[in-house]
PDB file of C-alpha atoms in Angstrom:
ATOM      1  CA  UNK A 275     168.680 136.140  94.052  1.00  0.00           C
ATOM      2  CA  UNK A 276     168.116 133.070  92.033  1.00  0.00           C
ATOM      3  CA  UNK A 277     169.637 129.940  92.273  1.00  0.00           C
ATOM      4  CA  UNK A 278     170.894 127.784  90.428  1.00  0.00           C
ATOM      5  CA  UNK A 279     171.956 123.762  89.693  1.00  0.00           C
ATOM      6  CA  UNK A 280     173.214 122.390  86.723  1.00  0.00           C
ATOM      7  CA  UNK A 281     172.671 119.784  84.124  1.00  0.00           C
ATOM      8  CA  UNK A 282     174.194 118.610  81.091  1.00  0.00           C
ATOM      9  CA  UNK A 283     176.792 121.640  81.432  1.00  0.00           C
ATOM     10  CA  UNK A 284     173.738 124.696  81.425  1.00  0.00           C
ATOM     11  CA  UNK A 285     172.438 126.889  84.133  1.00  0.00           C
ATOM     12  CA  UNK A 286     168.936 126.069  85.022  1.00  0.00           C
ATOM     13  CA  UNK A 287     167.160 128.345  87.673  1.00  0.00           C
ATOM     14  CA  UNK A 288     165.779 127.012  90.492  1.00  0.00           C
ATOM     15  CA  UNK A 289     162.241 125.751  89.897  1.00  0.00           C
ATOM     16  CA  UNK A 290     163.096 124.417  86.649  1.00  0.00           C
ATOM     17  CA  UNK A 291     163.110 127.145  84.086  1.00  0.00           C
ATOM     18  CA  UNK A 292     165.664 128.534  82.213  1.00  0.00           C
ATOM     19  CA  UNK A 293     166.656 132.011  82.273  1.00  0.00           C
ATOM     20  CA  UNK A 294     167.918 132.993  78.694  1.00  0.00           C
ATOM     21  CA  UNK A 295     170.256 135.800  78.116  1.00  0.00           C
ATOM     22  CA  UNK A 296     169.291 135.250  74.004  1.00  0.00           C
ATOM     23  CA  UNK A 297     166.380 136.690  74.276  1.00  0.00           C
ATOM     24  CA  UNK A 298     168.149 140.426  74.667  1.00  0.00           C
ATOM     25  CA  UNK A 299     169.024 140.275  71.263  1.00  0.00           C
ATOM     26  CA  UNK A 300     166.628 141.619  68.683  1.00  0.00           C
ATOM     27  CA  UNK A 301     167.894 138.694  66.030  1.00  0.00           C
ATOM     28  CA  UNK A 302     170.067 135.878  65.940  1.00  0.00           C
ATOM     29  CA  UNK A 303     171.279 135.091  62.673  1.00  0.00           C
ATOM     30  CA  UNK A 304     173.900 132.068  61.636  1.00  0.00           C
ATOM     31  CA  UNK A 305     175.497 132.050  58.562  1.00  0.00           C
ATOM     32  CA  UNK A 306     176.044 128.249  56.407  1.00  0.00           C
ATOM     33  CA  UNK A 307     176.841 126.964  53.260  1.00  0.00           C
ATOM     34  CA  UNK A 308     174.075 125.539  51.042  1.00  0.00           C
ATOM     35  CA  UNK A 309     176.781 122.586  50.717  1.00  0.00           C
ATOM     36  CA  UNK A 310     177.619 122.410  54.488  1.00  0.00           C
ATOM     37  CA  UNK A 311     174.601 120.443  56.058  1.00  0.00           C
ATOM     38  CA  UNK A 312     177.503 118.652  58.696  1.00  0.00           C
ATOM     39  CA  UNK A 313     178.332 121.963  59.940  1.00  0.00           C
ATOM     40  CA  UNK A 314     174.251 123.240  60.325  1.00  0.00           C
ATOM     41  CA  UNK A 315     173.787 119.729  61.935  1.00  0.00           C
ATOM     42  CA  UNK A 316     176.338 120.303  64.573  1.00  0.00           C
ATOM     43  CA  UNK A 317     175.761 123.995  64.870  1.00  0.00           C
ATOM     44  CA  UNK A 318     171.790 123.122  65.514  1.00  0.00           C
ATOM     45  CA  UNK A 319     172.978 120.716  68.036  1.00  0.00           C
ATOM     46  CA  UNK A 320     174.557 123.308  70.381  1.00  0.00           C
ATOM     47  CA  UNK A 321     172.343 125.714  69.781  1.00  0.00           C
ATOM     48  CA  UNK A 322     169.305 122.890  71.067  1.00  0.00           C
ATOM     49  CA  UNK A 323     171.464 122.728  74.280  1.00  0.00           C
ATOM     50  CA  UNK A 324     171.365 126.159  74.649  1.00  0.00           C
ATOM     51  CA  UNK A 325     167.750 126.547  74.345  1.00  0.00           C
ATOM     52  CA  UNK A 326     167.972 129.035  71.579  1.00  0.00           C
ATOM     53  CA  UNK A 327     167.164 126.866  67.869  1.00  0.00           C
ATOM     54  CA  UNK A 328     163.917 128.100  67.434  1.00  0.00           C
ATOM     55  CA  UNK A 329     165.432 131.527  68.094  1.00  0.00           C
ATOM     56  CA  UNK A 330     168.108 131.573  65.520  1.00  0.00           C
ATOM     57  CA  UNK A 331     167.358 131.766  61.713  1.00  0.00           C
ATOM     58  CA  UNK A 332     169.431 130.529  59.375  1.00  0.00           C
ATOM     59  CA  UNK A 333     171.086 132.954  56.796  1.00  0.00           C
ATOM     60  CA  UNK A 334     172.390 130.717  53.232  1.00  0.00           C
ATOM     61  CA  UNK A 335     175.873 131.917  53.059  1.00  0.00           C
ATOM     62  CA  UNK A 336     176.984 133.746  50.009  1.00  0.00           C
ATOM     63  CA  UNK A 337     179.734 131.330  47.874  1.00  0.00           C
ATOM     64  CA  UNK A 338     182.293 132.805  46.814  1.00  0.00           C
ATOM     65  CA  UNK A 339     184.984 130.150  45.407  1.00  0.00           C
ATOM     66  CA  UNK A 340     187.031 132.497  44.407  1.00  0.00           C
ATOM     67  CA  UNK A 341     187.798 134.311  47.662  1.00  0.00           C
ATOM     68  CA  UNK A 342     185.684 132.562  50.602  1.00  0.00           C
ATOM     69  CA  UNK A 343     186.591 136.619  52.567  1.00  0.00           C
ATOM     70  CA  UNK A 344     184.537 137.885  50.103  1.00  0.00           C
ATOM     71  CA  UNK A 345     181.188 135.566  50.672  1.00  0.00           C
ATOM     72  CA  UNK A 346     181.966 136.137  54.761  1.00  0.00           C
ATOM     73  CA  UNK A 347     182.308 140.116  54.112  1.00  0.00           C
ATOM     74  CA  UNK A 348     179.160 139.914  51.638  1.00  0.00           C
ATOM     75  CA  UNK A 349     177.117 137.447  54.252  1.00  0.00           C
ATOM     76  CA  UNK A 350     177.699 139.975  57.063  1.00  0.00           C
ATOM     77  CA  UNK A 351     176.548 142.839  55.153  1.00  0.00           C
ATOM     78  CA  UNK A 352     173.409 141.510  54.388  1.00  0.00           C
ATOM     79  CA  UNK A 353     172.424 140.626  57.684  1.00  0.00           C
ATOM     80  CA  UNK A 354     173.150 144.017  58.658  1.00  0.00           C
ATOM     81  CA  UNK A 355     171.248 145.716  55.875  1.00  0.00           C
ATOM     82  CA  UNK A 356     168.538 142.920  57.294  1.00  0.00           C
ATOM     83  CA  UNK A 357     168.711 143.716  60.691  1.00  0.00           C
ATOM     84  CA  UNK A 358     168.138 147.840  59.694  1.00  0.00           C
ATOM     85  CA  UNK A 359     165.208 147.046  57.526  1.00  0.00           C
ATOM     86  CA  UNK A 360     163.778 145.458  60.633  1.00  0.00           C
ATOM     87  CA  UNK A 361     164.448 148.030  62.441  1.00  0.00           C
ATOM     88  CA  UNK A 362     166.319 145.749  65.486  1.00  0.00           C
ATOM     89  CA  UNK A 363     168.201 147.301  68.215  1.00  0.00           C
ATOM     90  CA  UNK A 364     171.176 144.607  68.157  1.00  0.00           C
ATOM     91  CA  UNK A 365     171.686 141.981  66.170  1.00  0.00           C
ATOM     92  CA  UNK A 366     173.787 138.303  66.796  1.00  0.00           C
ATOM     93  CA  UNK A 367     175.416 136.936  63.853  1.00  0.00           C
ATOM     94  CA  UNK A 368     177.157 133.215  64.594  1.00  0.00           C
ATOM     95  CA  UNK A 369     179.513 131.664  61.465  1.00  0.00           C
ATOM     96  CA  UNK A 370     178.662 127.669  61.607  1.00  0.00           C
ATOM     97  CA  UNK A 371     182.193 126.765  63.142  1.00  0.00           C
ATOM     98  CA  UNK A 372     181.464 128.699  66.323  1.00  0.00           C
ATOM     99  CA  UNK A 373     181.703 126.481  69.551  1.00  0.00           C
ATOM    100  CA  UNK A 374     180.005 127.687  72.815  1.00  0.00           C
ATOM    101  CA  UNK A 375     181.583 127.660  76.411  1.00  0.00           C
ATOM    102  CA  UNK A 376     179.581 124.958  78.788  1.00  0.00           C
ATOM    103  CA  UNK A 377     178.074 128.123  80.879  1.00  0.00           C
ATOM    104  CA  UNK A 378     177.839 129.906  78.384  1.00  0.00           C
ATOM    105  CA  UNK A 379     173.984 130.585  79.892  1.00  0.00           C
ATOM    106  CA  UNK A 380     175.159 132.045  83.231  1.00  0.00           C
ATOM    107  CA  UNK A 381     178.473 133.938  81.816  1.00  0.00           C
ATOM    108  CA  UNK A 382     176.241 135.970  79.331  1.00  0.00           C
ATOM    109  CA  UNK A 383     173.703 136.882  81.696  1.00  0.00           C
ATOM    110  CA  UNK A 384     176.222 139.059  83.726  1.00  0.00           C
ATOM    111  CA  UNK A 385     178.031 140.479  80.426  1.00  0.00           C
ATOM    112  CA  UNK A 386     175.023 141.463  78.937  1.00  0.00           C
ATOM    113  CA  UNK A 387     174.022 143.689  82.687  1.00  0.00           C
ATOM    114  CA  UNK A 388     177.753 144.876  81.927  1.00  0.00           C
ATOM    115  CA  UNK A 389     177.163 145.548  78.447  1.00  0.00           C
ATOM    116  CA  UNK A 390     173.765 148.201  79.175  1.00  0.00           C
ATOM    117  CA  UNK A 391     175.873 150.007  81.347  1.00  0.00           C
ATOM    118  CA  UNK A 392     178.407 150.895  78.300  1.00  0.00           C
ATOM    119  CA  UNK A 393     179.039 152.436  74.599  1.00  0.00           C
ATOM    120  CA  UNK A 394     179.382 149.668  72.222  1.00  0.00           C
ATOM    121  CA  UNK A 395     179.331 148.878  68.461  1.00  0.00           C
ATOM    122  CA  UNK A 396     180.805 145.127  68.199  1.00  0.00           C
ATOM    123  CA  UNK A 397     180.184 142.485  71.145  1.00  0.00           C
ATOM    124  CA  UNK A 398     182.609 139.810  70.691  1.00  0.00           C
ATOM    125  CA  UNK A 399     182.273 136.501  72.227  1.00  0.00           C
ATOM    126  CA  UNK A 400     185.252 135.301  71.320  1.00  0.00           C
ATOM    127  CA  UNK A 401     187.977 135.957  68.647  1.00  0.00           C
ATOM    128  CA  UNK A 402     191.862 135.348  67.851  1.00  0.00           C
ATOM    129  CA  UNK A 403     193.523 138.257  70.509  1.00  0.00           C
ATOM    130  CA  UNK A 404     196.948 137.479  69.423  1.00  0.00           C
ATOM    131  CA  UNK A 405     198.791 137.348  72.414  1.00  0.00           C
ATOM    132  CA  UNK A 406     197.499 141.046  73.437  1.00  0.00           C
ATOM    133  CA  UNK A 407     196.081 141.707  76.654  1.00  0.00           C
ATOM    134  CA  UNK A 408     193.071 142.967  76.812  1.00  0.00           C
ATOM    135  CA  UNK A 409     191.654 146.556  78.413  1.00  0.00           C
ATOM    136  CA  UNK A 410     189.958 146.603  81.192  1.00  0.00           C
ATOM    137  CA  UNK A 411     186.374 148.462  81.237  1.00  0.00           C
ATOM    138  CA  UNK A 412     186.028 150.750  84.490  1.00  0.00           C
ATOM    139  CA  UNK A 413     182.692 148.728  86.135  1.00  0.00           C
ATOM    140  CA  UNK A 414     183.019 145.681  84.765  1.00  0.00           C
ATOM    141  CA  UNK A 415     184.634 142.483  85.540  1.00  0.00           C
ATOM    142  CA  UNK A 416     183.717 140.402  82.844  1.00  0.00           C
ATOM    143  CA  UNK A 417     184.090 142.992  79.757  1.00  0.00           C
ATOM    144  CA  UNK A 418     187.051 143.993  78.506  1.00  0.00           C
ATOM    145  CA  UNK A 419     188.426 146.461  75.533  1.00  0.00           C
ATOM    146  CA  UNK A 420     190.607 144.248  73.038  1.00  0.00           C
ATOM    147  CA  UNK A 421     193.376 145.871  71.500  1.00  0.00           C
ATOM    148  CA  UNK A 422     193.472 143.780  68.686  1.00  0.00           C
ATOM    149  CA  UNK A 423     191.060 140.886  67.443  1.00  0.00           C
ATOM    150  CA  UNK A 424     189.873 139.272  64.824  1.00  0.00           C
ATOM    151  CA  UNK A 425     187.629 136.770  63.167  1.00  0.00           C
ATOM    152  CA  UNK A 426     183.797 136.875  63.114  1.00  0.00           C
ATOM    153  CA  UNK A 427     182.087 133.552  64.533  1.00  0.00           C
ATOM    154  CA  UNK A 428     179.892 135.029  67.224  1.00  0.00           C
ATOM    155  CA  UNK A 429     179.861 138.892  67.259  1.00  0.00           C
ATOM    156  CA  UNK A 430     176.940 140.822  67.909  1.00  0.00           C
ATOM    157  CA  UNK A 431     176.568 144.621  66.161  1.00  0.00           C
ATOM    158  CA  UNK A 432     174.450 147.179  67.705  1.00  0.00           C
ATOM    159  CA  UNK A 433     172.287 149.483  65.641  1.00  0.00           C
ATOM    160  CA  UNK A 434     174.480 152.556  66.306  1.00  0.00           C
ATOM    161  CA  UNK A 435     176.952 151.012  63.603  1.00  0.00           C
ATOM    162  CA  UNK A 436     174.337 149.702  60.848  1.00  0.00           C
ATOM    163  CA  UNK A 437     174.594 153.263  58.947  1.00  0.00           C
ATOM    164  CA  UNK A 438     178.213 153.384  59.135  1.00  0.00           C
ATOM    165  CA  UNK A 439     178.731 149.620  58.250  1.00  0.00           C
ATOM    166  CA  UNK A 440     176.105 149.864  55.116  1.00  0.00           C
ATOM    167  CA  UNK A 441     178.057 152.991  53.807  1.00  0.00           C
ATOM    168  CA  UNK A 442     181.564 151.521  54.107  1.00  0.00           C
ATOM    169  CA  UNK A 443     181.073 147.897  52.668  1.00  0.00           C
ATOM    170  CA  UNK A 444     180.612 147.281  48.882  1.00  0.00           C
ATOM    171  CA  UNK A 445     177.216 145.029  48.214  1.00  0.00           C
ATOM    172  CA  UNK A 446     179.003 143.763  44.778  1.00  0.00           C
ATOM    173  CA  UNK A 447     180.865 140.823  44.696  1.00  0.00           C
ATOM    174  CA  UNK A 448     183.219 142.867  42.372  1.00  0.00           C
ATOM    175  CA  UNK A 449     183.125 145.590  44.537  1.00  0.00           C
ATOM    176  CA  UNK A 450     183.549 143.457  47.813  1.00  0.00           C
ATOM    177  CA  UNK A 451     186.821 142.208  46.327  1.00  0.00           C
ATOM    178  CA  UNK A 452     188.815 145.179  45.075  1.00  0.00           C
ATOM    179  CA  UNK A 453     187.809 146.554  48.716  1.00  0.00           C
ATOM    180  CA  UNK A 454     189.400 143.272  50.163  1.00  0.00           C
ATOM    181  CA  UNK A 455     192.512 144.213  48.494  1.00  0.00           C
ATOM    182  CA  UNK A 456     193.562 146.039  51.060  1.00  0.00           C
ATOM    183  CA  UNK A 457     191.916 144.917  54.236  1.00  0.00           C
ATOM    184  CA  UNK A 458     192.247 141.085  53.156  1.00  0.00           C
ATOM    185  CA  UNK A 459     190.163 140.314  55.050  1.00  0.00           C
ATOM    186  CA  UNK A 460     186.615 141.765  56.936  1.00  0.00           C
ATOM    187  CA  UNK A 461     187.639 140.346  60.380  1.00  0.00           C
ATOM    188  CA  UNK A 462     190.861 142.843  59.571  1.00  0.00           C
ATOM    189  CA  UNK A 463     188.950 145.711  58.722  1.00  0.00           C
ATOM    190  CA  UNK A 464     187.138 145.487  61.985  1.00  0.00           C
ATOM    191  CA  UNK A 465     190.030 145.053  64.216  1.00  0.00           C
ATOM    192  CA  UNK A 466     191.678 148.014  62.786  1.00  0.00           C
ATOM    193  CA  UNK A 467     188.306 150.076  62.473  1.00  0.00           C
ATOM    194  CA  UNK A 468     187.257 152.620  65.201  1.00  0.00           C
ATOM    195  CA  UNK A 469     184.145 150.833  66.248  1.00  0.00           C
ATOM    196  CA  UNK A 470     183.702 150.637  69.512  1.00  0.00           C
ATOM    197  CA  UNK A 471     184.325 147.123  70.582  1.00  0.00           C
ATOM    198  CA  UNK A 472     184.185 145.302  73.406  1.00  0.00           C
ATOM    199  CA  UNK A 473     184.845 141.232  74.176  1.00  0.00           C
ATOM    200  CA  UNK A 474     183.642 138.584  76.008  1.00  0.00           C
ATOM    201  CA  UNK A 475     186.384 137.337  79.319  1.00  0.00           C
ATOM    202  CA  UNK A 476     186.294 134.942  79.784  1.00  0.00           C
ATOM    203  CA  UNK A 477     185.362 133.899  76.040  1.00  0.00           C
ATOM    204  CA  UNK A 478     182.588 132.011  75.394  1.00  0.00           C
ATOM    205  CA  UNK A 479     182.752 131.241  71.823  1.00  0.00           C
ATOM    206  CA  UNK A 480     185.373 129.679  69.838  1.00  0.00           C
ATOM    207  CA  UNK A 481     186.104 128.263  66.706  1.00  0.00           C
ATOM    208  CA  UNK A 482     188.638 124.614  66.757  1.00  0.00           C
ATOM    209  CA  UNK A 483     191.951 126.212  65.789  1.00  0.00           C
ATOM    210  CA  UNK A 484     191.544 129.334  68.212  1.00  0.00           C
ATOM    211  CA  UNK A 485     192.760 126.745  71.049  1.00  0.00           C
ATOM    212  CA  UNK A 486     196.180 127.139  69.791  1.00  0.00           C
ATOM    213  CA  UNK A 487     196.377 130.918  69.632  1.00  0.00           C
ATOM    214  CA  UNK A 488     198.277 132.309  72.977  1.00  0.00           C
ATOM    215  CA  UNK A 489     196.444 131.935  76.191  1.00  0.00           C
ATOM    216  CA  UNK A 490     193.669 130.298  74.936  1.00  0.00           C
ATOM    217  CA  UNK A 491     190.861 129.027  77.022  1.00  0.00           C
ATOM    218  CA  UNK A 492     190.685 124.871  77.763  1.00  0.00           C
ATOM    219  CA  UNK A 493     189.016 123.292  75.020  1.00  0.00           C
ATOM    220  CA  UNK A 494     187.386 120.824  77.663  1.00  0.00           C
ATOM    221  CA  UNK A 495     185.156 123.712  78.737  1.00  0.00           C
ATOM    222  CA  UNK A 496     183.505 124.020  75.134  1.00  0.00           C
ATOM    223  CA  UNK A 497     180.750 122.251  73.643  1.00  0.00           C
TER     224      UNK A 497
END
């Protein structure tokens, strides 16, 4: 078994290298605004500490000043559409507000052993739970089944839902909108949605006002 020490708030294996859970993703993907360069700058800095920059490719966020859901909604779908052309098996797609648990390294190794061994659509890392508890999954202690969740700042999609996402989301802005009349929101559509989903627990991503939702992990242990 391989052991580890720590430094700077990462797992490093013994002998010096670093063992990263990233690379089981086909793509990493994170979504910023043109007019944002703060929020790339500080995303880019966690994502150094993690060992993944050169992994992750940035996507320019579609602006929509008019509804900002719609631009989220419309960035997501065309990293999906993206990640079919390519033909990838699962995709990572991080908003530039996310904020990464300190072991985030180790924790992710284990769910991502946990996650091969189930049926899954959406990965969360984190999300807004809303008080609910979550499910647990029968062989796994660091899964769990949320019965309700929402926003979108570190979720990964496997290719068993590309199809069904790319026939159910408008690609028009005008389109996207009229749909967002009644979802409000494509964080809601997914929670309500019968993809199979699964999250992250303990979390280990987070955006700056999920620390006040109920039961929410210590801000300390974030980056």
């Amino acid at each position: 078994m391989a052991r580890f020490f720590w430094h700077g708030g990462l797992g490093i294996q013994a002998g010096g290298t670093l063992p990263n859970p990233f690379d089981w993703f086909g793509g990493i993907f994170y979504i910023n605004l043109d007019d944002r360069p703060d929020r790339r700058q500080a995303l880019r800095l966690q994502l150094s500490q993690l060992g993944i920059e050169k992994k992750c490719s940035r996507f320019p966020a579609i602006k929509t000043p008019d509804n900002h859901h719609v631009g989220c909604a419309l960035s997501h779908r065309a990293l999906i559409a993206e990640s079919r052309r390519r033909e990838l098996k699962t995709v990572l797609v991080l908003e530039d507000d996310v904020l990464f648990h300190r072991k985030t390294i180790l924790l992710l190794q284990n769910m991502l052993k946990e996650l091969e061994t189930v049926e899954w659509d959406l990965f969360y890392f984190g999300g807004h739970t809303w008080g609910e508890e979550k499910a647990r999954i029968p062989g796994c202690k660091s899964l769990r089944t949320p019965l309700a969740i929402t926003t979108t700042h570190a979720i990964a999609y496997n290719h068993t839902a590309f199809d069904r996402f790319l026939d159910v989301l408008p690609e028009t802005h005008d389109q996207m909108k009229l749909w967002l009349d009644r979802w409000k929101g494509f964080d809601r559509y997914l929670n309500k949605s019968s993809f199979r989903k699964v999250v992250a627990d303990p979390m280990i991503a987070m955006q700056e006002e999920l620390f006040h939702q109920p039961n929410p992990p210590r801000r300390r242990d974030f980056l």
